[in-house]
């Protein structure tokens, strides 16, 4: 099990004594992969194009694309094998990802897509970097806390107990875990972990007009393509249960939340931050309230991601992107009722996306080209 994910991010001195320390790591992703990603001849993970375009991932077309266009474009999408899915992530400002006490990421040979791993770092340097800053060598990465899936034998347990009893740091109480906005206490002997599944939800077709003090954007993710992304889990459990969420946007976004819809009607939420601030702890994964952890996603359900942003001081219309002066309106949902051994999950990856402005996705313009 991966139970705890800590980002280790390098910091550097500013260009002059008055400048604060800075980092160049905008975000980092761990990808869980089938065997062979480092030896396959289909692609090279060290190739810049492969890395920057996630060419090691299976992918699908935007869910809102019409069927005629899907039939036209789907044959052009390469079949990727071996392929990867997105695992734990870090965005600038986030705290540690601490899994719930009864769940964690399962990795290793018993899983379908977590036998090899790729670490992908995305860099975003301060504006004016080439003119004011010296080059740096970045070694940022992750520290992963692992736990054995198979319970230790009694002989091993006795050995560990004897070793621990001689240590002055031993405590007899339950171990304390904490994450953003939540504390979890547990007795390790009572813990039974469940595998965590992961779904990324995104809109690549954002268009936020400039000059708006409060501009609202929302998009729905649902239908058979949504349920099909975790088909193996539905066949095994009949439902999936969200337990944690990471809500992600950039500096113009002021509020973000995810609604749970059934039959087109809102029945609850899967995470909300009303006073959202980018580059802070708001980038962290957090445990959902208990009532939301008791309300599963059923076949036919959908989710709606909502973002409210302030573009009143923007110099141009704002589009989707991962650089300066761009925005995102996304969510990463961690859920239980997941079968990591199933090959029926994530056949088109675990990133499920739409394109509200479909023409922007098909023919990306310059940021200032659409008025």
Short mmCIF file of C-alpha atoms in Angstrom, two decimals, residues 5-294:
data_model
loop_
_atom_site.label_atom_id
_atom_site.label_comp_id
_atom_site.label_asym_id
_atom_site.label_seq_id
_atom_site.Cartn_x
_atom_site.Cartn_y
_atom_site.Cartn_z
CA UNK A 5 2.60 10.91 -0.13
CA UNK A 6 4.93 13.79 0.76
CA UNK A 7 6.23 16.20 -1.87
CA UNK A 8 9.89 17.14 -1.44
CA UNK A 9 10.22 20.41 -3.33
CA UNK A 10 13.53 22.23 -3.77
CA UNK A 11 13.65 25.93 -2.92
CA UNK A 12 16.13 28.45 -4.30
CA UNK A 13 17.36 31.88 -3.30
CA UNK A 14 15.90 34.85 -5.13
CA UNK A 15 17.94 36.98 -7.56
CA UNK A 16 18.65 39.61 -4.87
CA UNK A 17 18.47 39.84 -1.04
CA UNK A 18 15.03 41.48 -1.20
CA UNK A 19 13.51 38.66 -3.27
CA UNK A 20 11.87 35.74 -1.47
CA UNK A 21 12.93 32.14 -1.92
CA UNK A 22 11.13 30.41 -4.77
CA UNK A 23 10.58 27.00 -6.33
CA UNK A 24 10.17 25.99 -9.97
CA UNK A 25 7.92 22.95 -9.47
CA UNK A 26 4.38 23.84 -10.52
CA UNK A 27 3.09 20.29 -10.11
CA UNK A 28 4.25 16.69 -10.03
CA UNK A 29 2.39 13.52 -10.99
CA UNK A 30 3.03 9.86 -10.29
CA UNK A 31 1.70 7.50 -12.94
CA UNK A 32 0.88 3.86 -12.24
CA UNK A 33 1.89 1.76 -15.23
CA UNK A 34 1.66 -1.70 -16.71
CA UNK A 35 4.87 -3.67 -16.96
CA UNK A 36 7.17 -2.66 -19.79
CA UNK A 37 6.91 1.15 -19.92
CA UNK A 38 10.66 1.52 -19.54
CA UNK A 39 11.52 -1.09 -22.19
CA UNK A 40 8.76 -0.77 -24.79
CA UNK A 41 9.65 0.29 -28.33
CA UNK A 42 6.28 1.97 -28.87
CA UNK A 43 7.49 5.10 -27.08
CA UNK A 44 10.29 6.35 -24.85
CA UNK A 45 9.37 7.84 -21.47
CA UNK A 46 12.49 10.04 -21.63
CA UNK A 47 11.41 11.58 -24.94
CA UNK A 48 10.29 15.22 -24.44
CA UNK A 49 7.21 14.84 -26.65
CA UNK A 50 6.13 11.62 -24.92
CA UNK A 51 6.50 13.25 -21.50
CA UNK A 52 4.86 16.58 -22.32
CA UNK A 53 1.91 14.96 -24.14
CA UNK A 54 1.36 12.05 -21.71
CA UNK A 55 1.82 9.70 -24.66
CA UNK A 56 2.18 6.77 -22.26
CA UNK A 57 -1.48 7.14 -21.22
CA UNK A 58 -4.58 5.74 -22.87
CA UNK A 59 -7.00 8.54 -23.68
CA UNK A 60 -10.47 9.19 -25.03
CA UNK A 61 -12.27 12.01 -26.78
CA UNK A 62 -14.18 14.74 -24.92
CA UNK A 63 -17.46 13.37 -23.57
CA UNK A 64 -19.51 16.16 -25.15
CA UNK A 65 -18.27 15.48 -28.69
CA UNK A 66 -21.04 14.40 -31.07
CA UNK A 67 -21.15 10.75 -32.11
CA UNK A 68 -20.44 11.42 -35.79
CA UNK A 69 -17.23 13.27 -34.99
CA UNK A 70 -16.25 10.63 -32.42
CA UNK A 71 -16.56 7.89 -35.04
CA UNK A 72 -14.40 9.98 -37.35
CA UNK A 73 -11.65 10.73 -34.81
CA UNK A 74 -11.51 7.63 -32.61
CA UNK A 75 -9.61 5.54 -35.21
CA UNK A 76 -6.87 8.19 -35.13
CA UNK A 77 -6.22 7.76 -31.40
CA UNK A 78 -3.28 5.39 -30.95
CA UNK A 79 -3.73 2.27 -28.84
CA UNK A 80 -1.19 2.62 -26.04
CA UNK A 81 0.30 -0.52 -24.53
CA UNK A 82 1.81 -0.71 -22.02
CA UNK A 83 -0.13 2.22 -20.64
CA UNK A 84 -0.33 4.24 -17.43
CA UNK A 85 -2.98 5.91 -15.29
CA UNK A 86 -2.64 8.93 -13.05
CA UNK A 87 -1.85 8.23 -9.40
CA UNK A 88 -0.94 10.65 -6.59
CA UNK A 89 -0.31 14.27 -7.52
CA UNK A 90 1.11 17.45 -6.03
CA UNK A 91 0.25 21.05 -6.94
CA UNK A 92 2.23 24.03 -5.69
CA UNK A 93 1.21 24.90 -2.15
CA UNK A 94 -0.34 21.53 -1.27
CA UNK A 95 0.28 19.60 1.92
CA UNK A 96 0.86 15.87 2.24
CA UNK A 97 -1.61 13.38 0.82
CA UNK A 98 -2.56 11.20 3.82
CA UNK A 99 -4.81 8.32 2.83
CA UNK A 100 -7.88 7.49 4.94
CA UNK A 101 -7.21 5.03 7.74
CA UNK A 102 -9.14 2.28 5.98
CA UNK A 103 -7.92 2.81 2.40
CA UNK A 104 -4.76 3.34 0.35
CA UNK A 105 -3.27 3.00 -3.13
CA UNK A 106 -2.52 -0.65 -3.85
CA UNK A 107 0.56 -1.29 -5.99
CA UNK A 108 2.56 -4.28 -7.13
CA UNK A 109 2.17 -7.47 -9.19
CA UNK A 110 -1.41 -8.16 -8.05
CA UNK A 111 -2.62 -4.96 -9.76
CA UNK A 112 -3.38 -4.36 -13.43
CA UNK A 113 -1.78 -0.92 -13.74
CA UNK A 114 0.62 -0.31 -10.86
CA UNK A 115 3.70 -2.40 -11.61
CA UNK A 116 6.02 0.33 -12.86
CA UNK A 117 5.96 4.05 -12.15
CA UNK A 118 6.66 7.33 -13.90
CA UNK A 119 7.41 10.59 -12.08
CA UNK A 120 6.51 13.62 -14.17
CA UNK A 121 7.57 17.13 -13.08
CA UNK A 122 6.00 20.25 -14.57
CA UNK A 123 8.05 23.42 -14.17
CA UNK A 124 6.77 26.99 -14.10
CA UNK A 125 9.38 29.64 -13.37
CA UNK A 126 8.66 33.21 -12.21
CA UNK A 127 7.92 35.79 -14.88
CA UNK A 128 11.08 37.47 -16.16
CA UNK A 129 13.12 34.41 -15.18
CA UNK A 130 15.61 34.54 -18.06
CA UNK A 131 16.41 38.20 -17.38
CA UNK A 132 16.68 38.15 -13.57
CA UNK A 133 17.43 34.63 -12.33
CA UNK A 134 20.32 32.22 -12.49
CA UNK A 135 19.76 28.67 -13.82
CA UNK A 136 19.03 26.04 -11.15
CA UNK A 137 19.23 22.25 -10.92
CA UNK A 138 15.99 20.88 -9.50
CA UNK A 139 15.74 17.51 -7.74
CA UNK A 140 12.15 17.71 -6.49
CA UNK A 141 10.25 14.47 -6.05
CA UNK A 142 8.10 12.46 -3.67
CA UNK A 143 8.60 10.50 -0.47
CA UNK A 144 6.17 7.56 -0.41
CA UNK A 145 5.26 5.70 2.77
CA UNK A 146 4.62 2.02 2.02
CA UNK A 147 2.86 -0.64 4.04
CA UNK A 148 2.76 -4.37 3.37
CA UNK A 149 -0.52 -5.70 2.04
CA UNK A 150 0.02 -9.17 3.47
CA UNK A 151 -0.19 -9.25 7.26
CA UNK A 152 3.04 -10.07 9.03
CA UNK A 153 3.43 -13.52 10.52
CA UNK A 154 3.21 -13.84 14.30
CA UNK A 155 6.96 -14.44 14.43
CA UNK A 156 7.59 -11.16 12.59
CA UNK A 157 5.09 -9.32 14.80
CA UNK A 158 6.80 -10.60 17.97
CA UNK A 159 10.20 -9.52 16.60
CA UNK A 160 8.88 -6.03 15.84
CA UNK A 161 7.23 -5.78 19.27
CA UNK A 162 10.46 -6.76 21.04
CA UNK A 163 12.41 -4.23 18.99
CA UNK A 164 9.89 -1.47 19.67
CA UNK A 165 9.68 -2.19 23.40
CA UNK A 166 13.38 -1.40 23.78
CA UNK A 167 12.99 1.98 22.09
CA UNK A 168 12.49 5.14 24.22
CA UNK A 169 10.22 6.51 21.46
CA UNK A 170 7.58 3.79 21.78
CA UNK A 171 4.03 4.93 22.54
CA UNK A 172 1.16 2.73 23.61
CA UNK A 173 -1.67 4.91 22.31
CA UNK A 174 -3.22 4.87 18.86
CA UNK A 175 -1.34 6.50 16.00
CA UNK A 176 -2.51 9.92 14.87
CA UNK A 177 -2.89 10.88 11.19
CA UNK A 178 -3.86 14.28 9.91
CA UNK A 179 -4.62 15.84 6.56
CA UNK A 180 -5.98 19.16 5.31
CA UNK A 181 -8.96 19.95 7.50
CA UNK A 182 -9.29 16.45 8.96
CA UNK A 183 -7.79 14.30 11.70
CA UNK A 184 -8.02 10.54 11.77
CA UNK A 185 -7.16 8.34 14.73
CA UNK A 186 -6.81 4.60 14.47
CA UNK A 187 -5.54 1.48 16.13
CA UNK A 188 -3.22 -0.18 13.61
CA UNK A 189 -4.24 -3.66 14.75
CA UNK A 190 -7.85 -2.91 13.81
CA UNK A 191 -7.14 -1.49 10.35
CA UNK A 192 -8.30 -3.16 7.15
CA UNK A 193 -7.31 -1.23 4.05
CA UNK A 194 -9.40 -0.98 0.89
CA UNK A 195 -7.84 -0.16 -2.50
CA UNK A 196 -8.30 3.43 -3.68
CA UNK A 197 -9.36 4.19 -7.23
CA UNK A 198 -8.72 7.58 -8.80
CA UNK A 199 -10.67 9.67 -11.31
CA UNK A 200 -9.55 12.97 -12.82
CA UNK A 201 -12.28 15.29 -14.12
CA UNK A 202 -11.40 18.23 -16.34
CA UNK A 203 -12.64 20.72 -18.93
CA UNK A 204 -10.07 21.47 -21.61
CA UNK A 205 -12.37 23.90 -23.40
CA UNK A 206 -12.42 26.79 -20.92
CA UNK A 207 -13.12 30.31 -22.12
CA UNK A 208 -13.40 32.99 -19.43
CA UNK A 209 -14.11 36.49 -20.82
CA UNK A 210 -12.02 39.30 -19.43
CA UNK A 211 -13.51 42.09 -17.34
CA UNK A 212 -15.90 39.96 -15.25
CA UNK A 213 -15.86 40.42 -11.46
CA UNK A 214 -17.79 37.21 -10.88
CA UNK A 215 -17.95 34.80 -13.81
CA UNK A 216 -19.45 31.35 -13.21
CA UNK A 217 -18.58 28.20 -15.13
CA UNK A 218 -19.96 24.68 -14.73
CA UNK A 219 -19.76 21.44 -16.68
CA UNK A 220 -21.22 17.97 -16.29
CA UNK A 221 -19.43 14.63 -16.53
CA UNK A 222 -21.73 11.64 -16.86
CA UNK A 223 -23.25 9.11 -19.23
CA UNK A 224 -21.99 5.74 -20.39
CA UNK A 225 -18.49 7.00 -21.14
CA UNK A 226 -18.16 8.21 -17.54
CA UNK A 227 -19.44 4.95 -16.05
CA UNK A 228 -17.39 3.02 -18.59
CA UNK A 229 -14.17 4.47 -17.21
CA UNK A 230 -14.66 2.39 -14.04
CA UNK A 231 -16.63 -0.46 -15.60
CA UNK A 232 -14.69 -3.16 -13.77
CA UNK A 233 -15.52 -1.60 -10.41
CA UNK A 234 -19.21 -1.38 -11.26
CA UNK A 235 -19.22 -5.03 -12.30
CA UNK A 236 -17.59 -6.02 -9.01
CA UNK A 237 -19.35 -3.68 -6.54
CA UNK A 238 -22.26 -2.05 -8.39
CA UNK A 239 -21.14 1.41 -7.25
CA UNK A 240 -18.11 3.46 -6.30
CA UNK A 241 -17.72 5.51 -3.12
CA UNK A 242 -15.83 8.85 -3.18
CA UNK A 243 -13.82 9.42 0.02
CA UNK A 244 -11.28 12.17 -0.80
CA UNK A 245 -11.03 14.99 -3.34
CA UNK A 246 -8.52 17.48 -4.67
CA UNK A 247 -10.08 20.60 -6.20
CA UNK A 248 -7.74 22.34 -8.60
CA UNK A 249 -7.75 25.76 -10.24
CA UNK A 250 -5.46 28.76 -10.65
CA UNK A 251 -5.24 32.25 -9.18
CA UNK A 252 -8.31 33.81 -10.84
CA UNK A 253 -10.65 31.20 -9.36
CA UNK A 254 -12.40 32.26 -6.14
CA UNK A 255 -14.74 29.29 -5.48
CA UNK A 256 -14.83 25.65 -6.62
CA UNK A 257 -17.09 22.72 -5.76
CA UNK A 258 -18.38 19.40 -7.14
CA UNK A 259 -22.07 18.44 -7.19
CA UNK A 260 -23.41 14.88 -7.30
CA UNK A 261 -26.36 14.47 -9.68
CA UNK A 262 -28.84 11.61 -9.99
CA UNK A 263 -31.53 11.80 -12.64
CA UNK A 264 -30.36 15.33 -13.39
CA UNK A 265 -31.08 16.45 -9.81
CA UNK A 266 -28.47 17.48 -7.23
CA UNK A 267 -28.40 15.06 -4.30
CA UNK A 268 -25.20 16.18 -2.60
CA UNK A 269 -21.64 17.41 -3.06
CA UNK A 270 -18.17 15.90 -3.25
CA UNK A 271 -16.04 18.76 -1.97
CA UNK A 272 -16.34 22.55 -1.80
CA UNK A 273 -13.97 25.48 -1.15
CA UNK A 274 -15.88 28.77 -1.12
CA UNK A 275 -12.94 31.14 -0.54
CA UNK A 276 -10.48 29.38 -2.82
CA UNK A 277 -6.85 30.55 -2.94
CA UNK A 278 -4.40 29.04 -5.40
CA UNK A 279 -0.85 28.09 -4.36
CA UNK A 280 -2.00 27.32 -0.80
CA UNK A 281 -3.21 24.35 1.24
CA UNK A 282 -6.38 24.54 -0.84
CA UNK A 283 -4.41 22.49 -3.39
CA UNK A 284 -4.37 19.55 -0.96
CA UNK A 285 -6.43 16.39 -1.07
CA UNK A 286 -8.96 16.38 1.76
CA UNK A 287 -11.28 13.85 3.35
CA UNK A 288 -14.94 14.32 2.44
CA UNK A 289 -17.53 14.79 5.21
CA UNK A 290 -18.90 11.52 6.53
CA UNK A 291 -22.31 11.94 4.89
CA UNK A 292 -20.65 12.30 1.49
CA UNK A 293 -18.50 9.23 2.17
CA UNK A 294 -21.75 7.30 2.64
#
